[in-house]
PDB file of C-alpha atoms in Angstrom:
ATOM      1  CA  MET A 872    -166.976 -69.669  66.134  1.00  0.00           C
ATOM      2  CA  ALA A 873    -163.472 -70.805  66.640  1.00  0.00           C
ATOM      3  CA  SER A 874    -164.041 -73.702  64.355  1.00  0.00           C
ATOM      4  CA  GLY A 875    -165.319 -71.371  61.587  1.00  0.00           C
ATOM      5  CA  ARG A 876    -162.196 -69.221  61.800  1.00  0.00           C
ATOM      6  CA  ASN A 877    -159.985 -72.284  61.680  1.00  0.00           C
ATOM      7  CA  HIS A 878    -161.868 -73.455  58.665  1.00  0.00           C
ATOM      8  CA  THR A 879    -161.305 -70.088  56.952  1.00  0.00           C
ATOM      9  CA  ARG A 880    -157.611 -70.121  57.850  1.00  0.00           C
ATOM     10  CA  ILE A 881    -157.205 -73.626  56.547  1.00  0.00           C
ATOM     11  CA  TYR A 882    -159.080 -72.699  53.366  1.00  0.00           C
ATOM     12  CA  ARG A 883    -156.937 -69.610  52.851  1.00  0.00           C
ATOM     13  CA  GLY A 884    -153.780 -71.633  53.549  1.00  0.00           C
ATOM     14  CA  SER A 885    -154.799 -74.290  51.076  1.00  0.00           C
ATOM     15  CA  ILE A 886    -155.480 -71.631  48.416  1.00  0.00           C
ATOM     16  CA  LYS A 887    -151.989 -70.152  48.937  1.00  0.00           C
ATOM     17  CA  THR A 888    -150.457 -73.605  48.844  1.00  0.00           C
ATOM     18  CA  GLN A 889    -152.407 -74.469  45.733  1.00  0.00           C
ATOM     19  CA  LYS A 890    -151.254 -71.252  44.013  1.00  0.00           C
ATOM     20  CA  LYS A 891    -147.635 -72.021  44.969  1.00  0.00           C
ATOM     21  CA  VAL A 892    -148.006 -75.553  43.640  1.00  0.00           C
ATOM     22  CA  GLU A 893    -149.519 -74.262  40.393  1.00  0.00           C
ATOM     23  CA  SER A 894    -146.742 -71.695  40.078  1.00  0.00           C
ATOM     24  CA  LEU A 895    -144.129 -74.409  40.626  1.00  0.00           C
ATOM     25  CA  GLU A 896    -145.858 -76.670  38.115  1.00  0.00           C
ATOM     26  CA  ASP A 897    -145.813 -73.856  35.559  1.00  0.00           C
ATOM     27  CA  LYS A 898    -142.103 -73.290  36.164  1.00  0.00           C
ATOM     28  CA  VAL A 899    -141.398 -77.025  35.861  1.00  0.00           C
ATOM     29  CA  GLN A 900    -143.362 -77.153  32.587  1.00  0.00           C
ATOM     30  CA  GLU A 901    -141.471 -74.118  31.307  1.00  0.00           C
ATOM     31  CA  LEU A 902    -138.170 -75.784  32.196  1.00  0.00           C
ATOM     32  CA  LEU A 903    -139.258 -78.984  30.455  1.00  0.00           C
ATOM     33  CA  ASN A 904    -140.189 -77.030  27.333  1.00  0.00           C
ATOM     34  CA  ARG A 905    -136.888 -75.186  27.398  1.00  0.00           C
ATOM     35  CA  SER A 906    -135.069 -78.481  27.934  1.00  0.00           C
ATOM     36  CA  GLU A 907    -136.813 -80.010  24.901  1.00  0.00           C
ATOM     37  CA  LYS A 908    -135.885 -77.017  22.759  1.00  0.00           C
ATOM     38  CA  ASP A 909    -132.271 -77.242  23.949  1.00  0.00           C
ATOM     39  CA  GLU A 910    -132.224 -80.947  23.166  1.00  0.00           C
ATOM     40  CA  GLN A 911    -133.572 -80.317  19.652  1.00  0.00           C
ATOM     41  CA  PHE A 912    -130.989 -77.586  19.144  1.00  0.00           C
ATOM     42  CA  GLN A 913    -128.179 -79.878  20.315  1.00  0.00           C
ATOM     43  CA  PHE A 914    -129.394 -82.627  17.988  1.00  0.00           C
ATOM     44  CA  ALA A 915    -129.407 -80.172  15.080  1.00  0.00           C
ATOM     45  CA  LEU A 916    -125.865 -79.100  15.987  1.00  0.00           C
ATOM     46  CA  ILE A 917    -124.708 -82.716  16.077  1.00  0.00           C
ATOM     47  CA  GLN A 918    -126.230 -83.337  12.653  1.00  0.00           C
ATOM     48  CA  ARG A 919    -124.541 -80.213  11.302  1.00  0.00           C
ATOM     49  CA  LEU A 920    -121.189 -81.314  12.732  1.00  0.00           C
ATOM     50  CA  ASP A 921    -121.602 -84.736  11.119  1.00  0.00           C
ATOM     51  CA  GLU A 922    -122.330 -83.107   7.752  1.00  0.00           C
ATOM     52  CA  GLN A 923    -119.311 -80.837   8.086  1.00  0.00           C
ATOM     53  CA  SER A 924    -117.137 -83.774   9.064  1.00  0.00           C
ATOM     54  CA  LYS A 925    -118.224 -85.677   5.939  1.00  0.00           C
ATOM     55  CA  LEU A 926    -117.598 -82.606   3.793  1.00  0.00           C
ATOM     56  CA  ILE A 927    -114.130 -82.160   5.297  1.00  0.00           C
ATOM     57  CA  GLY A 928    -113.398 -85.813   4.535  1.00  0.00           C
ATOM     58  CA  GLN A 929    -114.499 -85.383   0.916  1.00  0.00           C
ATOM     59  CA  LEU A 930    -112.437 -82.213   0.527  1.00  0.00           C
ATOM     60  CA  THR A 931    -109.406 -83.941   2.038  1.00  0.00           C
ATOM     61  CA  GLU A 932    -109.745 -86.796  -0.459  1.00  0.00           C
ATOM     62  CA  LYS A 933    -110.112 -84.328  -3.325  1.00  0.00           C
ATOM     63  CA  LEU A 934    -107.015 -82.386  -2.231  1.00  0.00           C
ATOM     64  CA  SER A 935    -105.052 -85.603  -1.943  1.00  0.00           C
ATOM     65  CA  SER A 936    -106.128 -86.602  -5.443  1.00  0.00           C
ATOM     66  CA  GLN A 937    -105.144 -83.186  -6.799  1.00  0.00           C
ATOM     67  CA  ASP A 938    -101.755 -83.392  -5.069  1.00  0.00           C
ATOM     68  CA  LYS A 939    -101.086 -86.779  -6.707  1.00  0.00           C
ATOM     69  CA  TYR A 940    -102.156 -85.425 -10.106  1.00  0.00           C
ATOM     70  CA  ILE A 941     -99.903 -82.357  -9.774  1.00  0.00           C
ATOM     71  CA  GLU A 942     -96.945 -84.387  -8.547  1.00  0.00           C
ATOM     72  CA  ASN A 943     -97.364 -86.873 -11.391  1.00  0.00           C
ATOM     73  CA  ASN A 944     -97.516 -84.081 -13.972  1.00  0.00           C
ATOM     74  CA  LEU A 945     -94.478 -82.368 -12.460  1.00  0.00           C
ATOM     75  CA  GLU A 946     -92.514 -85.608 -12.701  1.00  0.00           C
ATOM     76  CA  LYS A 947     -93.515 -85.996 -16.360  1.00  0.00           C
ATOM     77  CA  ARG A 948     -92.579 -82.375 -17.070  1.00  0.00           C
ATOM     78  CA  ASP A 949     -89.214 -82.782 -15.323  1.00  0.00           C
ATOM     79  CA  GLU A 950     -88.543 -85.939 -17.320  1.00  0.00           C
ATOM     80  CA  LYS A 951     -89.355 -84.188 -20.623  1.00  0.00           C
ATOM     81  CA  LEU A 952     -87.225 -81.200 -19.647  1.00  0.00           C
ATOM     82  CA  THR A 953     -84.285 -83.414 -18.717  1.00  0.00           C
ATOM     83  CA  ASN A 954     -84.582 -85.288 -22.025  1.00  0.00           C
ATOM     84  CA  ALA A 955     -84.740 -82.004 -23.964  1.00  0.00           C
ATOM     85  CA  ILE A 956     -81.635 -80.688 -22.167  1.00  0.00           C
ATOM     86  CA  ARG A 957     -79.826 -83.950 -22.841  1.00  0.00           C
ATOM     87  CA  GLU A 958     -80.750 -83.803 -26.566  1.00  0.00           C
ATOM     88  CA  ILE A 959     -79.587 -80.168 -26.802  1.00  0.00           C
ATOM     89  CA  SER A 960     -76.311 -81.082 -25.134  1.00  0.00           C
ATOM     90  CA  ASP A 961     -75.808 -84.065 -27.461  1.00  0.00           C
ATOM     91  CA  THR A 962     -76.602 -81.868 -30.475  1.00  0.00           C
ATOM     92  CA  LYS A 963     -74.106 -79.247 -29.330  1.00  0.00           C
ATOM     93  CA  LYS A 964     -71.446 -81.953 -28.922  1.00  0.00           C
ATOM     94  CA  LEU A 965     -72.153 -83.263 -32.427  1.00  0.00           C
ATOM     95  CA  ILE A 966     -71.952 -79.734 -33.894  1.00  0.00           C
ATOM     96  CA  ALA A 967     -68.699 -79.055 -32.040  1.00  0.00           C
ATOM     97  CA  ALA A 968     -67.240 -82.361 -33.224  1.00  0.00           C
ATOM     98  CA  ALA A 969     -68.290 -81.654 -36.804  1.00  0.00           C
ATOM     99  CA  GLN A 970     -66.726 -78.179 -36.709  1.00  0.00           C
ATOM    100  CA  GLU A 971     -63.532 -79.582 -35.236  1.00  0.00           C
ATOM    101  CA  ASN A 972     -63.494 -82.233 -37.916  1.00  0.00           C
ATOM    102  CA  LEU A 973     -63.899 -79.581 -40.639  1.00  0.00           C
ATOM    103  CA  GLU A 974     -61.161 -77.411 -39.164  1.00  0.00           C
ATOM    104  CA  SER A 975     -58.721 -80.294 -38.871  1.00  0.00           C
ATOM    105  CA  LYS A 976     -59.105 -81.342 -42.541  1.00  0.00           C
ATOM    106  CA  PRO A 977     -56.575 -79.920 -44.899  1.00  0.00           C
ATOM    107  CA  LYS A 978     -57.997 -77.100 -46.960  1.00  0.00           C
ATOM    108  CA  SER A 979     -58.700 -77.685 -50.579  1.00  0.00           C
ATOM    109  CA  PHE A 980     -56.738 -76.026 -53.337  1.00  0.00           C
ATOM    110  CA  TRP A 981     -59.584 -73.701 -54.270  1.00  0.00           C
ATOM    111  CA  HIS A 982     -60.227 -72.761 -50.701  1.00  0.00           C
ATOM    112  CA  ARG A 983     -56.613 -71.795 -50.173  1.00  0.00           C
ATOM    113  CA  ILE A 984     -56.607 -69.651 -53.285  1.00  0.00           C
ATOM    114  CA  PHE A 985     -59.812 -67.720 -52.672  1.00  0.00           C
ATOM    115  CA  ARG A 986     -59.657 -67.467 -48.866  1.00  0.00           C
ATOM    116  CA  GLY A 987     -56.269 -67.039 -48.428  1.00  0.00           C
TER     117      GLY A 987
END
């Protein structure tokens, strides 16, 4: 009978071992599944970062283009403004010279009589 009990003990031991092995296999499979999901998530994040990087590059180019456009227009505006100021100044000088010229001329006979 000793051999029958040993057989039962061995059988029970192998069942426990088999259950532990199955439990470990299940945990390993679960970890593999989780690892695959994490890998897919990381890949999606990398793709998203690449898209954002491209978008940032496009926006940077657009801002640079807008800066050049604005700077160019400001230069043109400043040039027009400077020319307008110069023309006003020249006109004022011409008016002042004309008035000075009129004041320095001797007054006509009729002007002296009626003005004074």
